[in-house]
Tab-separated table of C-alpha atoms in Angstrom:
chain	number	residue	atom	x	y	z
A	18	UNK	CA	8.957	30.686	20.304
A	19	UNK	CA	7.780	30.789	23.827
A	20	UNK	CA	5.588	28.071	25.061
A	21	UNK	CA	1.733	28.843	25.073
A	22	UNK	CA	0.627	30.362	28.072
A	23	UNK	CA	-3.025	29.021	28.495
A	24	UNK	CA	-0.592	25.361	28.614
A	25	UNK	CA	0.794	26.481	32.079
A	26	UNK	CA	0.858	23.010	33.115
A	27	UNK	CA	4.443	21.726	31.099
A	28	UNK	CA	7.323	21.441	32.505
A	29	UNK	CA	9.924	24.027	32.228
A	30	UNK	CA	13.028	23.710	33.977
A	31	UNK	CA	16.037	21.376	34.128
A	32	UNK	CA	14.361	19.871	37.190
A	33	UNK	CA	11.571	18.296	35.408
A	34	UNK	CA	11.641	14.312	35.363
A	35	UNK	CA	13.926	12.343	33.629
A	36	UNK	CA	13.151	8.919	32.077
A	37	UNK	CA	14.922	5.626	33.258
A	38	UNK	CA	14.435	2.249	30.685
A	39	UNK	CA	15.713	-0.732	31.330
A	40	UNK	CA	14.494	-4.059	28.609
A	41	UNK	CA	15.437	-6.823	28.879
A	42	UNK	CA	14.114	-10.651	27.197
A	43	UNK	CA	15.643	-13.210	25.009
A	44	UNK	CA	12.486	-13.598	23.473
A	45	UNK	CA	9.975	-13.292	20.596
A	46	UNK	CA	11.737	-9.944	20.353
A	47	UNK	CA	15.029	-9.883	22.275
A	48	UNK	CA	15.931	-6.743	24.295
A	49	UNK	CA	18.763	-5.957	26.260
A	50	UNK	CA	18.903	-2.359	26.711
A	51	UNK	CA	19.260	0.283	29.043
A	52	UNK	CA	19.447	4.049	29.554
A	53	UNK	CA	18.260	7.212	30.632
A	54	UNK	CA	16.995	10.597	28.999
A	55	UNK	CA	16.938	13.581	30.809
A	56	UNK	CA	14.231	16.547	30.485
A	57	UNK	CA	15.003	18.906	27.164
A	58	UNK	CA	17.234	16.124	25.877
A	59	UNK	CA	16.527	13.911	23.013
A	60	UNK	CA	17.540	11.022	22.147
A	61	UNK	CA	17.884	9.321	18.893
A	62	UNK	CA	17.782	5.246	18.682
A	63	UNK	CA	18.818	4.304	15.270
A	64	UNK	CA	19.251	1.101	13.480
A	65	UNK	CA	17.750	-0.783	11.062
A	66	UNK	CA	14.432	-2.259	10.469
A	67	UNK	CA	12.858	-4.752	12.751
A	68	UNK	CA	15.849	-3.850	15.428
A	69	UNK	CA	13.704	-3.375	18.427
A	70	UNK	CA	13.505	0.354	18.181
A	71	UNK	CA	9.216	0.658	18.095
A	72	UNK	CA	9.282	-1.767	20.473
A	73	UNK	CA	11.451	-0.085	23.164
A	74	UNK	CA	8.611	2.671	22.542
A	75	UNK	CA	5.648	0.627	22.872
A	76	UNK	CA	7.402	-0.651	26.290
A	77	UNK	CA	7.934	2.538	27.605
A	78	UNK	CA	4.105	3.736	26.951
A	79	UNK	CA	2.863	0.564	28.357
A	80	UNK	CA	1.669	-0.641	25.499
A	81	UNK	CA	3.796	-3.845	25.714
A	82	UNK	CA	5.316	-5.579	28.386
A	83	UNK	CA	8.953	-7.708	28.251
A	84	UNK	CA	10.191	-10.217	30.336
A	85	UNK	CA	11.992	-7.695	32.634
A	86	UNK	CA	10.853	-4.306	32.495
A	87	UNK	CA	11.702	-1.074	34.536
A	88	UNK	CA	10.653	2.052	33.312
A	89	UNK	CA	10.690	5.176	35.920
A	90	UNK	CA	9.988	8.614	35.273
A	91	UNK	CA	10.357	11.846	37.696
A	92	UNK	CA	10.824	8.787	40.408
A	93	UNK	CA	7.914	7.262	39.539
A	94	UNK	CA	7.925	3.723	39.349
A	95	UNK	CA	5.515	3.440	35.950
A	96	UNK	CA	6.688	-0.376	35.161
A	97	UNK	CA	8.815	-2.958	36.872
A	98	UNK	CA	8.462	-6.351	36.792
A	99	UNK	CA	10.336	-7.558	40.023
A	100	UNK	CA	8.241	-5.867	42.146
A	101	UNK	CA	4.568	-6.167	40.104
A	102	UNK	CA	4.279	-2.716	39.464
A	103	UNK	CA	2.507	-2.134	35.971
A	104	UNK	CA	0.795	1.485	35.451
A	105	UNK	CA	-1.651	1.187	32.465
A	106	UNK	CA	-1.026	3.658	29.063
A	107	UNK	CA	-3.420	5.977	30.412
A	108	UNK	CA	-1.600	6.073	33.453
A	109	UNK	CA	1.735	7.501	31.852
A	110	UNK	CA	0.581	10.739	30.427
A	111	UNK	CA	2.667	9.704	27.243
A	112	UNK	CA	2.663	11.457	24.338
A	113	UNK	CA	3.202	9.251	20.903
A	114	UNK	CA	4.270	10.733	17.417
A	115	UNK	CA	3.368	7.896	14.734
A	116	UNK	CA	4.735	7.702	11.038
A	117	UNK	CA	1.018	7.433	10.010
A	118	UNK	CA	-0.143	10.544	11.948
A	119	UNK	CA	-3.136	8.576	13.513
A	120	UNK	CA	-5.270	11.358	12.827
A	121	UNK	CA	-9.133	11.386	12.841
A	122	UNK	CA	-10.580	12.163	8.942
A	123	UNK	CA	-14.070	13.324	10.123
A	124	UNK	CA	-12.496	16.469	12.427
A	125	UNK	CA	-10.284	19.294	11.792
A	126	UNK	CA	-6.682	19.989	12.156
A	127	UNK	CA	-8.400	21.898	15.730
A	128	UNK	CA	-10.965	18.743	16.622
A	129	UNK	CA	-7.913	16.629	15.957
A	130	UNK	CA	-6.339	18.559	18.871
A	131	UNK	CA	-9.184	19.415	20.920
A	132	UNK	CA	-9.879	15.580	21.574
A	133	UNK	CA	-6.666	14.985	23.533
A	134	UNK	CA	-7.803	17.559	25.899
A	135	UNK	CA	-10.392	16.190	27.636
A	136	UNK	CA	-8.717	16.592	30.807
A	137	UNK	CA	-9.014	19.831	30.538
A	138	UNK	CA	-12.220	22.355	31.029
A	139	UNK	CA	-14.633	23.090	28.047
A	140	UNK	CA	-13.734	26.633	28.240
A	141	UNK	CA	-10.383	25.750	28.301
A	142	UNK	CA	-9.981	23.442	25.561
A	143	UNK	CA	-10.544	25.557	21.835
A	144	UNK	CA	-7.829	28.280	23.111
A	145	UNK	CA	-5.529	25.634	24.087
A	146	UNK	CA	-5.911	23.692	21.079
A	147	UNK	CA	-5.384	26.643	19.108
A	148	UNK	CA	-1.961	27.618	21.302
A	149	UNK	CA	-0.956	24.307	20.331
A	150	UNK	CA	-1.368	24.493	16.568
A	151	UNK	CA	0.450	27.988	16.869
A	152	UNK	CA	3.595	26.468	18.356
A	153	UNK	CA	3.366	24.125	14.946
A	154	UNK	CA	2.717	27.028	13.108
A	155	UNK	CA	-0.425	25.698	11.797
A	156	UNK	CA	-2.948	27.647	13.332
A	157	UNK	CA	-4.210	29.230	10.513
A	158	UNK	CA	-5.266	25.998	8.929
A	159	UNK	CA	-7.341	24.785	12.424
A	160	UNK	CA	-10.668	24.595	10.089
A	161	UNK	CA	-8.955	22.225	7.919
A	162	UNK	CA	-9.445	18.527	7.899
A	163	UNK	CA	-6.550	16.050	7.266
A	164	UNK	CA	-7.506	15.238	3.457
A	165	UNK	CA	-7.081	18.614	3.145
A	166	UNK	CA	-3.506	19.521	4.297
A	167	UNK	CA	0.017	18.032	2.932
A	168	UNK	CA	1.611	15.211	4.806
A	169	UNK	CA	3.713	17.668	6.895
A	170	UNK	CA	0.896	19.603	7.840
A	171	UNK	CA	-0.477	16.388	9.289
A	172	UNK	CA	2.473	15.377	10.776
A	173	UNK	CA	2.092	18.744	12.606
A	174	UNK	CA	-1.263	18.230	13.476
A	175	UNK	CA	0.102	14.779	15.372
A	176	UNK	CA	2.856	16.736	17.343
A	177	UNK	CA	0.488	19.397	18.744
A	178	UNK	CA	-2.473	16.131	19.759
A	179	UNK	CA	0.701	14.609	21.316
A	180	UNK	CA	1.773	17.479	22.676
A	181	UNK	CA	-1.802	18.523	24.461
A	182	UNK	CA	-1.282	15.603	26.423
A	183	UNK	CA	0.684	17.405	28.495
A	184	UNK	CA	2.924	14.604	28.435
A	185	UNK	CA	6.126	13.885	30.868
A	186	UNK	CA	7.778	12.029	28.030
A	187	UNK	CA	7.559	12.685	24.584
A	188	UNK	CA	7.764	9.677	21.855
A	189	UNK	CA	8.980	9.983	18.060
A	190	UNK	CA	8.296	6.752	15.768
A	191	UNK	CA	9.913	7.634	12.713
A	192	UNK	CA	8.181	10.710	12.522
A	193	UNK	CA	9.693	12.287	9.414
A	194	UNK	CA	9.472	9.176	7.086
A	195	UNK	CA	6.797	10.038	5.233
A	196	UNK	CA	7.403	13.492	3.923
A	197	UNK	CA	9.620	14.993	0.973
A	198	UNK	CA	13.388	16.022	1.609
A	199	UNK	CA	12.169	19.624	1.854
A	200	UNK	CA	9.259	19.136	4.236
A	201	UNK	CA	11.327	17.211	6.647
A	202	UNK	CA	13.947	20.059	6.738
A	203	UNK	CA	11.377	21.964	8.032
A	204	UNK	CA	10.033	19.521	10.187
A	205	UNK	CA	13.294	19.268	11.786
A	206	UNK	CA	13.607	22.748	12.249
A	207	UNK	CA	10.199	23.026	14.012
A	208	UNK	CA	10.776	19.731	16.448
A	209	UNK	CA	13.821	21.515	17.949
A	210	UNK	CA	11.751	24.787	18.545
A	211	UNK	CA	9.904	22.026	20.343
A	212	UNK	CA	12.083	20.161	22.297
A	213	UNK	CA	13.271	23.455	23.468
A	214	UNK	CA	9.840	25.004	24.782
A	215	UNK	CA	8.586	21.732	26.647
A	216	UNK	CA	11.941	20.314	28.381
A	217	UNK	CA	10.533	16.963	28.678
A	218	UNK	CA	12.599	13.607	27.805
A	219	UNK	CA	12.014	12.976	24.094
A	220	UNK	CA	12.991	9.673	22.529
A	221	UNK	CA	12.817	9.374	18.907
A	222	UNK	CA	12.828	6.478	16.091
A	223	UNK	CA	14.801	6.739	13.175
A	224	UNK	CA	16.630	5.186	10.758
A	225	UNK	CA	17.982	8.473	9.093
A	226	UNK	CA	21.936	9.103	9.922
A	227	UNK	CA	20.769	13.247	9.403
A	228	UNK	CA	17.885	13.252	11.097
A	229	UNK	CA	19.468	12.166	13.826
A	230	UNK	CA	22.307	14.026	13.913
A	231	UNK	CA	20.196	17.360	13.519
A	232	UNK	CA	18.192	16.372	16.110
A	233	UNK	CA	19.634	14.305	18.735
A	234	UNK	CA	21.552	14.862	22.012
A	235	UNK	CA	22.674	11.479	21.994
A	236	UNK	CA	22.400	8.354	19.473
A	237	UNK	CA	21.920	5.075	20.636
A	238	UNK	CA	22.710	2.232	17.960
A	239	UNK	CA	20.290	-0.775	18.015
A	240	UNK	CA	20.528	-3.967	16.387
A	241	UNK	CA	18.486	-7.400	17.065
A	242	UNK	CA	17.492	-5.484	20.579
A	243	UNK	CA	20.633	-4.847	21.480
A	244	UNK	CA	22.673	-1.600	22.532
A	245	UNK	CA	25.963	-1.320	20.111
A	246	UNK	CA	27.193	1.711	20.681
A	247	UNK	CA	25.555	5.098	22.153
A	248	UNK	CA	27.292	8.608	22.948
A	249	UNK	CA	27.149	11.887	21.390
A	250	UNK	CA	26.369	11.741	17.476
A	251	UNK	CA	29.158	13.155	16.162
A	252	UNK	CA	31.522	10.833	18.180
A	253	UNK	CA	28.900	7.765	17.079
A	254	UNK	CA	29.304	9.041	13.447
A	255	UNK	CA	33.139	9.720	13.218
A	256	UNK	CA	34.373	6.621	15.479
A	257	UNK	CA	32.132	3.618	14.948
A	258	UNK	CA	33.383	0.854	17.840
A	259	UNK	CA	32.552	-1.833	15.585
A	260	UNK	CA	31.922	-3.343	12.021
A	261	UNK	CA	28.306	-4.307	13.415
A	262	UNK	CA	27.809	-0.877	14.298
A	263	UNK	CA	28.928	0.524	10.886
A	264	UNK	CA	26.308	-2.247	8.969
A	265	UNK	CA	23.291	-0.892	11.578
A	266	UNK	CA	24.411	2.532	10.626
A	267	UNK	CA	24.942	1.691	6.781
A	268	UNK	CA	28.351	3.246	7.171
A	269	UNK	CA	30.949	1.706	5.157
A	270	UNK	CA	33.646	-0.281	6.320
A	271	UNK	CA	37.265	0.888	6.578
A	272	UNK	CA	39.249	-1.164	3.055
């Protein structure tokens, strides 16, 4: 699927901007990570609960702030603590994916949309909204409001807000938790068409081994804030480097 044309305004080549973290803090939540996503890839960071993972995300949106921070995207300096520079959220041109779709009941599946689009013209908005829910196949439903569609559908709905952002880096928390084995088949299928159309640095939350590997460019294993292990999945997968990496994966260990 091509990319909408009224939404001339995302980035489409391999020369859009890459996204450089670095985390680090020994405390309340210790982080010592690193590394860097380039535009069309995605990157999975998996691990179990209360690793760090959602909170490398809120760092990177500027939502939270650790000890020492750098965050750089395109060559823009969006965070870094030794030198005092701190752009705000709004600032980022972020777009977030949450596991509880963070939608507004009151509007439609195309309000829902139309309200992170402000930045755009009033003439402008409705078509580009409804470009949007087309790319998530959902356009057909735009009248609908969230009590009315399926948790997928909603899930949807979240991608194309996050998505009419126009963002330079695209954020996944878990995105696919919350929906059936079937529905997040799908789902998967439909956030590769994605990450394909906008070429923008995605980073995604999950604690699903599959997921992952169907998704990712690269898996980065997280524990207690910590990089384990990171490289290709099915290198992660096949050659675990340690026995803490196999317990953060739940992979068994070798008898």
């Amino acid at each position: 699927m091509d990319w909408p044309v009224a939404w001339g305004a995302v980035m489409t080549d391999d020369d859009a901007p890459g996204l450089v973290v670095e985390l680090r803090q020994g405390g309340p939540i210790p982080l010592d990570v690193s590394f860097e996503c380039h535009a069309g890839e995605l990157i999975a960071l998996i691990g179990p609960s209360g690793a760090g993972k959602t909170t490398i995300l809120r760092a990177i949106a500027g939502l939270y702030r650790p000890a020492v921070t750098r965050v750089a995207c395109g060559g823009e300096i969006w965070a870094d603590t030794r030198t005092g520079v701190f752009r705000p959220p709004h600032d980022r041109r972020v777009g977030m994916v949450f596991q509880s779709y963070a939608l507004f009941p009151h509007l439609t599946a195309l309000g829902n949309v139309e309200v992170a689009l402000s930045h755009r013209s009033p003439a402008e908005r409705r078509a580009a909204a409804h470009d949007l829910l087309g790319l998530v196949q959902l356009d057909a439903l735009s009248h609908r409001k969230p009590s009315e569609l399926s948790g997928g559908q909603q899930q949807r709905i979240a991608l194309a807000r996050a998505l009419a952002r126009e963002p330079r880096v695209l954020l996944l928390d878990e995105p696919l938790s919350a929906v059936d084995r079937r529905t997040r088949r799908h789902l998967r299928e439909e956030l590769a068409v994605v990450r394909s159309a906008v070429r923008v640095p995605i980073v995604l939350v999950t604690h699903d081994l599959d997921e992952a590997a169907a998704l990712a460019n690269r898996l980065i294993v997280i524990d207690e804030g910590q990089v384990l292990q990171a490289g290709l999945p099915g290198e992660v997968l096949a050659d675990p480097q340690s026995d803490r990496v196999r317990d953060a994966l739940d992979l068994p260990r070798p008898a």
